């Protein structure tokens, strides 16, 4: 009984986090003030990090917090403040209903397609879900921990890891080269 | 009577629990919702910075789907002999985080450079690539 209560509580928390994420993401799209949208984006990223914890991806949740909430949000804030010298400040001019409605229509189609796909996959998904749950219950170390992740990252996936690091280096050097003031 | 009531209540709790703890489908639904919201933002916003932010939302949605599937197939390794089934999805997500960081850095740099030259971040005014 205690276990069931515990499970229900976790489920409630899960859905609260889901609701928070979706609300914040929607606010990113509808907020008129760009700074408010950036703050809402931080909340949405926090929510996704919370979902990662529910999915037993603790390391990924930490990386999400550090890279997105700590890095990309700060970068976005800087860019907003660099480019906010227009007469409207950080408040966006009015948007046409055509743009909002058209975007919402496309988004609705994407969402409907996803839900239809999930419904078609319902049985295999349920099986996989029950399977994973059983695995977690029987073996304590079923979740890929940080150690296993590190071994795989520097073993099987060493080449993608190195390629990604070279790509980041090239991208950062390129970003500096683009932003630097031209001296003639 | 009392016992039957308790049994029915526990059945209800069980059913609700099954419905709500169906984590993989709920995570995929959340992923789809985030992707759709991101696509909406890309199409509807006029500030180029907000378009970039919406792309970040879409990338996050894809990462979420990878991690959800990785969690569901965590024990596939032992049964099928496939190595690293549980870790692969998380490695994909980590790589996407790295690519998203690179994309954000380059994208924002281009926006700042463009703003310096043209004093605008409105997607309607951004149509020239030369100085």
PDB file of C-alpha atoms in Angstrom, chain A residues 4 7-8 10-11 14-15 18 21-22 25-32 34 37-38 41 44-45 48 51-52 54-57 59-60 63-64 67-68 72 75-76 78-80 82-86 92-96 99-100 102-104 106-108 110-111 114 118 122 125-126 128-129 131-133 135-136 139 142-144 148-149 152-153 156-157 160 164 167-168 171-172 175 178-182, chain B residues 10 13 16-50 53-54 56-57 59-64 67-76 78-79 83-84 86-106 108-113 115-117 119-122 124 131:
ATOM      1  CA  UNK A   4       1.401   2.131  -4.294  1.00  0.00           C
ATOM      2  CA  UNK A   7       4.177   5.244  -7.006  1.00  0.00           C
ATOM      3  CA  UNK A   8       1.084   7.449  -7.259  1.00  0.00           C
ATOM      4  CA  UNK A  10       5.808   9.901  -8.291  1.00  0.00           C
ATOM      5  CA  UNK A  11       3.245   9.757 -11.081  1.00  0.00           C
ATOM      6  CA  UNK A  14       5.738  13.385 -13.272  1.00  0.00           C
ATOM      7  CA  UNK A  15       2.557  14.898 -14.658  1.00  0.00           C
ATOM      8  CA  UNK A  18       5.044  17.502 -17.901  1.00  0.00           C
ATOM      9  CA  UNK A  21       7.207  21.926 -19.447  1.00  0.00           C
ATOM     10  CA  UNK A  22       4.379  22.232 -21.955  1.00  0.00           C
ATOM     11  CA  UNK A  25       7.156  25.971 -23.995  1.00  0.00           C
ATOM     12  CA  UNK A  26       3.818  27.446 -25.057  1.00  0.00           C
ATOM     13  CA  UNK A  27       4.680  30.677 -23.260  1.00  0.00           C
ATOM     14  CA  UNK A  28       7.970  30.814 -25.202  1.00  0.00           C
ATOM     15  CA  UNK A  29       5.940  30.953 -28.406  1.00  0.00           C
ATOM     16  CA  UNK A  30       3.170  33.348 -27.318  1.00  0.00           C
ATOM     17  CA  UNK A  31       5.063  35.780 -25.035  1.00  0.00           C
ATOM     18  CA  UNK A  32       5.459  39.233 -26.585  1.00  0.00           C
ATOM     19  CA  UNK A  34      11.516  38.320 -25.753  1.00  0.00           C
ATOM     20  CA  UNK A  37      10.227  34.104 -23.557  1.00  0.00           C
ATOM     21  CA  UNK A  38      13.881  33.376 -22.712  1.00  0.00           C
ATOM     22  CA  UNK A  41      12.628  28.648 -22.131  1.00  0.00           C
ATOM     23  CA  UNK A  44      11.018  24.391 -20.149  1.00  0.00           C
ATOM     24  CA  UNK A  45      14.618  23.120 -20.126  1.00  0.00           C
ATOM     25  CA  UNK A  48      12.938  18.356 -19.572  1.00  0.00           C
ATOM     26  CA  UNK A  51      11.742  14.170 -17.132  1.00  0.00           C
ATOM     27  CA  UNK A  52      15.263  12.791 -17.663  1.00  0.00           C
ATOM     28  CA  UNK A  54      12.154  10.151 -14.206  1.00  0.00           C
ATOM     29  CA  UNK A  55      13.666   8.203 -17.127  1.00  0.00           C
ATOM     30  CA  UNK A  56      16.659   7.182 -14.962  1.00  0.00           C
ATOM     31  CA  UNK A  57      19.027   9.336 -17.052  1.00  0.00           C
ATOM     32  CA  UNK A  59      23.826  12.120 -15.932  1.00  0.00           C
ATOM     33  CA  UNK A  60      21.899  13.503 -18.880  1.00  0.00           C
ATOM     34  CA  UNK A  63      24.279  17.814 -18.485  1.00  0.00           C
ATOM     35  CA  UNK A  64      20.954  19.364 -19.506  1.00  0.00           C
ATOM     36  CA  UNK A  67      24.637  23.112 -20.839  1.00  0.00           C
ATOM     37  CA  UNK A  68      21.131  24.431 -21.465  1.00  0.00           C
ATOM     38  CA  UNK A  72      22.603  28.358 -23.834  1.00  0.00           C
ATOM     39  CA  UNK A  75      24.066  32.987 -24.530  1.00  0.00           C
ATOM     40  CA  UNK A  76      20.496  33.788 -25.613  1.00  0.00           C
ATOM     41  CA  UNK A  78      23.428  38.104 -24.218  1.00  0.00           C
ATOM     42  CA  UNK A  79      22.182  37.985 -27.812  1.00  0.00           C
ATOM     43  CA  UNK A  80      18.840  39.548 -26.792  1.00  0.00           C
ATOM     44  CA  UNK A  82      22.957  42.943 -27.839  1.00  0.00           C
ATOM     45  CA  UNK A  83      20.103  43.253 -30.296  1.00  0.00           C
ATOM     46  CA  UNK A  84      17.527  45.116 -28.169  1.00  0.00           C
ATOM     47  CA  UNK A  85      18.363  48.628 -29.380  1.00  0.00           C
ATOM     48  CA  UNK A  86      15.327  48.886 -31.630  1.00  0.00           C
ATOM     49  CA  UNK A  92       8.044  42.292 -30.288  1.00  0.00           C
ATOM     50  CA  UNK A  93       5.716  44.196 -32.625  1.00  0.00           C
ATOM     51  CA  UNK A  94       2.236  42.762 -33.102  1.00  0.00           C
ATOM     52  CA  UNK A  95       1.997  39.513 -34.981  1.00  0.00           C
ATOM     53  CA  UNK A  96      -0.516  38.725 -37.647  1.00  0.00           C
ATOM     54  CA  UNK A  99       1.266  33.711 -38.857  1.00  0.00           C
ATOM     55  CA  UNK A 100       0.041  32.550 -35.428  1.00  0.00           C
ATOM     56  CA  UNK A 102      -0.777  28.976 -39.659  1.00  0.00           C
ATOM     57  CA  UNK A 103       1.970  27.999 -37.244  1.00  0.00           C
ATOM     58  CA  UNK A 104      -0.570  26.561 -34.810  1.00  0.00           C
ATOM     59  CA  UNK A 106       1.169  23.012 -38.665  1.00  0.00           C
ATOM     60  CA  UNK A 107       1.982  22.295 -35.021  1.00  0.00           C
ATOM     61  CA  UNK A 108      -1.436  20.676 -34.582  1.00  0.00           C
ATOM     62  CA  UNK A 110       2.543  17.361 -36.176  1.00  0.00           C
ATOM     63  CA  UNK A 111       0.996  16.659 -32.768  1.00  0.00           C
ATOM     64  CA  UNK A 114       2.586  11.841 -33.194  1.00  0.00           C
ATOM     65  CA  UNK A 118       1.757   6.375 -30.426  1.00  0.00           C
ATOM     66  CA  UNK A 122       0.410   1.160 -28.156  1.00  0.00           C
ATOM     67  CA  UNK A 125       5.130   0.293 -26.298  1.00  0.00           C
ATOM     68  CA  UNK A 126       3.200  -1.217 -23.403  1.00  0.00           C
ATOM     69  CA  UNK A 128       8.528  -2.502 -23.716  1.00  0.00           C
ATOM     70  CA  UNK A 129       7.364  -0.393 -20.794  1.00  0.00           C
ATOM     71  CA  UNK A 131       9.592  -5.078 -19.609  1.00  0.00           C
ATOM     72  CA  UNK A 132      11.730  -2.130 -18.536  1.00  0.00           C
ATOM     73  CA  UNK A 133       9.738  -1.764 -15.313  1.00  0.00           C
ATOM     74  CA  UNK A 135      13.997  -5.070 -15.269  1.00  0.00           C
ATOM     75  CA  UNK A 136      14.282  -2.132 -12.924  1.00  0.00           C
ATOM     76  CA  UNK A 139      18.028  -5.773 -10.945  1.00  0.00           C
ATOM     77  CA  UNK A 142      19.686  -2.117 -14.765  1.00  0.00           C
ATOM     78  CA  UNK A 143      19.855   1.598 -15.448  1.00  0.00           C
ATOM     79  CA  UNK A 144      22.900   2.669 -17.417  1.00  0.00           C
ATOM     80  CA  UNK A 148      28.646   2.475 -18.057  1.00  0.00           C
ATOM     81  CA  UNK A 149      27.899   5.611 -20.040  1.00  0.00           C
ATOM     82  CA  UNK A 152      30.531   3.328 -23.908  1.00  0.00           C
ATOM     83  CA  UNK A 153      31.253   6.962 -24.761  1.00  0.00           C
ATOM     84  CA  UNK A 156      32.161   2.021 -28.738  1.00  0.00           C
ATOM     85  CA  UNK A 157      31.274   5.635 -29.540  1.00  0.00           C
ATOM     86  CA  UNK A 160      31.381  10.298 -32.803  1.00  0.00           C
ATOM     87  CA  UNK A 164      31.573  16.199 -31.985  1.00  0.00           C
ATOM     88  CA  UNK A 167      32.806  20.242 -34.523  1.00  0.00           C
ATOM     89  CA  UNK A 168      32.334  22.275 -31.325  1.00  0.00           C
ATOM     90  CA  UNK A 171      31.859  26.160 -34.409  1.00  0.00           C
ATOM     91  CA  UNK A 172      33.226  28.264 -31.544  1.00  0.00           C
ATOM     92  CA  UNK A 175      31.395  32.137 -34.028  1.00  0.00           C
ATOM     93  CA  UNK A 178      31.832  36.029 -37.337  1.00  0.00           C
ATOM     94  CA  UNK A 179      31.177  38.313 -34.368  1.00  0.00           C
ATOM     95  CA  UNK A 180      34.625  39.947 -34.236  1.00  0.00           C
ATOM     96  CA  UNK A 181      34.668  43.543 -35.451  1.00  0.00           C
ATOM     97  CA  UNK A 182      36.312  43.872 -38.819  1.00  0.00           C
TER      98      UNK A 182
ATOM     99  CA  UNK B  10      -7.467  -0.954  -5.166  1.00  0.00           C
ATOM    100  CA  UNK B  13      -5.944   2.674  -8.116  1.00  0.00           C
ATOM    101  CA  UNK B  16      -5.249   4.625 -12.804  1.00  0.00           C
ATOM    102  CA  UNK B  17      -1.662   3.803 -11.984  1.00  0.00           C
ATOM    103  CA  UNK B  18      -1.303   1.718 -15.149  1.00  0.00           C
ATOM    104  CA  UNK B  19      -2.845   4.483 -17.194  1.00  0.00           C
ATOM    105  CA  UNK B  20      -0.685   7.206 -15.729  1.00  0.00           C
ATOM    106  CA  UNK B  21       2.594   5.332 -15.247  1.00  0.00           C
ATOM    107  CA  UNK B  22       2.613   4.396 -18.907  1.00  0.00           C
ATOM    108  CA  UNK B  23       5.776   6.435 -19.002  1.00  0.00           C
ATOM    109  CA  UNK B  24       7.092   5.629 -22.460  1.00  0.00           C
ATOM    110  CA  UNK B  25       3.940   6.739 -24.268  1.00  0.00           C
ATOM    111  CA  UNK B  26       3.572   9.805 -22.056  1.00  0.00           C
ATOM    112  CA  UNK B  27       7.189  10.773 -22.723  1.00  0.00           C
ATOM    113  CA  UNK B  28       6.690  10.313 -26.464  1.00  0.00           C
ATOM    114  CA  UNK B  29       3.520  12.424 -26.287  1.00  0.00           C
ATOM    115  CA  UNK B  30       5.430  15.141 -24.420  1.00  0.00           C
ATOM    116  CA  UNK B  31       8.181  14.892 -27.024  1.00  0.00           C
ATOM    117  CA  UNK B  32       5.667  15.317 -29.835  1.00  0.00           C
ATOM    118  CA  UNK B  33       4.021  18.235 -28.050  1.00  0.00           C
ATOM    119  CA  UNK B  34       7.357  20.003 -27.530  1.00  0.00           C
ATOM    120  CA  UNK B  35       8.309  19.414 -31.169  1.00  0.00           C
ATOM    121  CA  UNK B  36       4.969  20.798 -32.335  1.00  0.00           C
ATOM    122  CA  UNK B  37       5.300  23.868 -30.095  1.00  0.00           C
ATOM    123  CA  UNK B  38       8.819  24.422 -31.424  1.00  0.00           C
ATOM    124  CA  UNK B  39       7.597  24.168 -35.027  1.00  0.00           C
ATOM    125  CA  UNK B  40       4.817  26.625 -34.179  1.00  0.00           C
ATOM    126  CA  UNK B  41       7.392  29.058 -32.798  1.00  0.00           C
ATOM    127  CA  UNK B  42       9.624  28.712 -35.866  1.00  0.00           C
ATOM    128  CA  UNK B  43       6.688  29.534 -38.131  1.00  0.00           C
ATOM    129  CA  UNK B  44       4.950  32.203 -36.042  1.00  0.00           C
ATOM    130  CA  UNK B  45       7.685  34.326 -34.476  1.00  0.00           C
ATOM    131  CA  UNK B  46       9.105  37.322 -36.273  1.00  0.00           C
ATOM    132  CA  UNK B  47      12.205  37.822 -34.119  1.00  0.00           C
ATOM    133  CA  UNK B  48      15.042  35.689 -35.454  1.00  0.00           C
ATOM    134  CA  UNK B  49      16.251  35.020 -31.902  1.00  0.00           C
ATOM    135  CA  UNK B  50      12.888  33.491 -31.024  1.00  0.00           C
ATOM    136  CA  UNK B  53      15.028  29.408 -29.436  1.00  0.00           C
ATOM    137  CA  UNK B  54      12.169  27.418 -30.962  1.00  0.00           C
ATOM    138  CA  UNK B  56      16.301  24.524 -29.485  1.00  0.00           C
ATOM    139  CA  UNK B  57      12.891  23.391 -28.205  1.00  0.00           C
ATOM    140  CA  UNK B  59      16.018  19.591 -30.541  1.00  0.00           C
ATOM    141  CA  UNK B  60      15.066  19.017 -26.899  1.00  0.00           C
ATOM    142  CA  UNK B  61      11.943  17.150 -28.023  1.00  0.00           C
ATOM    143  CA  UNK B  62      14.024  14.800 -30.174  1.00  0.00           C
ATOM    144  CA  UNK B  63      16.460  14.190 -27.326  1.00  0.00           C
ATOM    145  CA  UNK B  64      13.554  13.336 -25.065  1.00  0.00           C
ATOM    146  CA  UNK B  67      16.095   8.958 -23.910  1.00  0.00           C
ATOM    147  CA  UNK B  68      12.582   7.522 -23.537  1.00  0.00           C
ATOM    148  CA  UNK B  69      13.327   4.723 -26.000  1.00  0.00           C
ATOM    149  CA  UNK B  70      16.710   4.118 -24.380  1.00  0.00           C
ATOM    150  CA  UNK B  71      14.962   3.664 -21.037  1.00  0.00           C
ATOM    151  CA  UNK B  72      12.431   1.250 -22.515  1.00  0.00           C
ATOM    152  CA  UNK B  73      15.083  -0.909 -24.167  1.00  0.00           C
ATOM    153  CA  UNK B  74      17.523  -0.875 -21.291  1.00  0.00           C
ATOM    154  CA  UNK B  75      17.558  -4.639 -20.861  1.00  0.00           C
ATOM    155  CA  UNK B  76      17.614  -5.497 -24.525  1.00  0.00           C
ATOM    156  CA  UNK B  78      21.209  -9.098 -22.137  1.00  0.00           C
ATOM    157  CA  UNK B  79      18.461 -10.818 -24.125  1.00  0.00           C
ATOM    158  CA  UNK B  83      25.735  -4.335 -26.980  1.00  0.00           C
ATOM    159  CA  UNK B  84      24.950  -1.025 -25.273  1.00  0.00           C
ATOM    160  CA  UNK B  86      20.431   1.060 -22.971  1.00  0.00           C
ATOM    161  CA  UNK B  87      23.293   3.505 -23.315  1.00  0.00           C
ATOM    162  CA  UNK B  88      23.049   4.224 -27.046  1.00  0.00           C
ATOM    163  CA  UNK B  89      20.010   6.484 -26.778  1.00  0.00           C
ATOM    164  CA  UNK B  90      21.655   8.556 -24.067  1.00  0.00           C
ATOM    165  CA  UNK B  91      24.850   8.825 -26.154  1.00  0.00           C
ATOM    166  CA  UNK B  92      22.722  10.093 -29.039  1.00  0.00           C
ATOM    167  CA  UNK B  93      21.155  12.657 -26.711  1.00  0.00           C
ATOM    168  CA  UNK B  94      24.579  13.768 -25.480  1.00  0.00           C
ATOM    169  CA  UNK B  95      25.758  14.207 -29.072  1.00  0.00           C
ATOM    170  CA  UNK B  96      22.619  16.228 -29.858  1.00  0.00           C
ATOM    171  CA  UNK B  97      23.370  18.475 -26.851  1.00  0.00           C
ATOM    172  CA  UNK B  98      26.855  19.102 -28.243  1.00  0.00           C
ATOM    173  CA  UNK B  99      25.496  19.849 -31.713  1.00  0.00           C
ATOM    174  CA  UNK B 100      22.786  22.119 -30.245  1.00  0.00           C
ATOM    175  CA  UNK B 101      25.420  24.096 -28.357  1.00  0.00           C
ATOM    176  CA  UNK B 102      27.459  24.531 -31.550  1.00  0.00           C
ATOM    177  CA  UNK B 103      24.325  25.505 -33.476  1.00  0.00           C
ATOM    178  CA  UNK B 104      23.322  28.073 -30.840  1.00  0.00           C
ATOM    179  CA  UNK B 105      26.808  29.620 -30.783  1.00  0.00           C
ATOM    180  CA  UNK B 106      27.047  29.988 -34.567  1.00  0.00           C
ATOM    181  CA  UNK B 108      23.563  33.748 -32.310  1.00  0.00           C
ATOM    182  CA  UNK B 109      26.901  34.967 -33.683  1.00  0.00           C
ATOM    183  CA  UNK B 110      25.342  35.378 -37.127  1.00  0.00           C
ATOM    184  CA  UNK B 111      22.353  37.221 -35.582  1.00  0.00           C
ATOM    185  CA  UNK B 112      24.641  39.615 -33.697  1.00  0.00           C
ATOM    186  CA  UNK B 113      26.798  40.228 -36.773  1.00  0.00           C
ATOM    187  CA  UNK B 115      22.238  43.204 -36.264  1.00  0.00           C
ATOM    188  CA  UNK B 116      25.486  45.150 -36.230  1.00  0.00           C
ATOM    189  CA  UNK B 117      25.251  45.691 -39.974  1.00  0.00           C
ATOM    190  CA  UNK B 119      20.040  47.095 -37.018  1.00  0.00           C
ATOM    191  CA  UNK B 120      17.223  44.567 -37.294  1.00  0.00           C
ATOM    192  CA  UNK B 121      16.348  41.105 -36.005  1.00  0.00           C
ATOM    193  CA  UNK B 122      13.006  40.906 -37.819  1.00  0.00           C
ATOM    194  CA  UNK B 124      10.800  39.981 -42.672  1.00  0.00           C
ATOM    195  CA  UNK B 131      26.827  43.637 -46.845  1.00  0.00           C
TER     196      UNK B 131
END
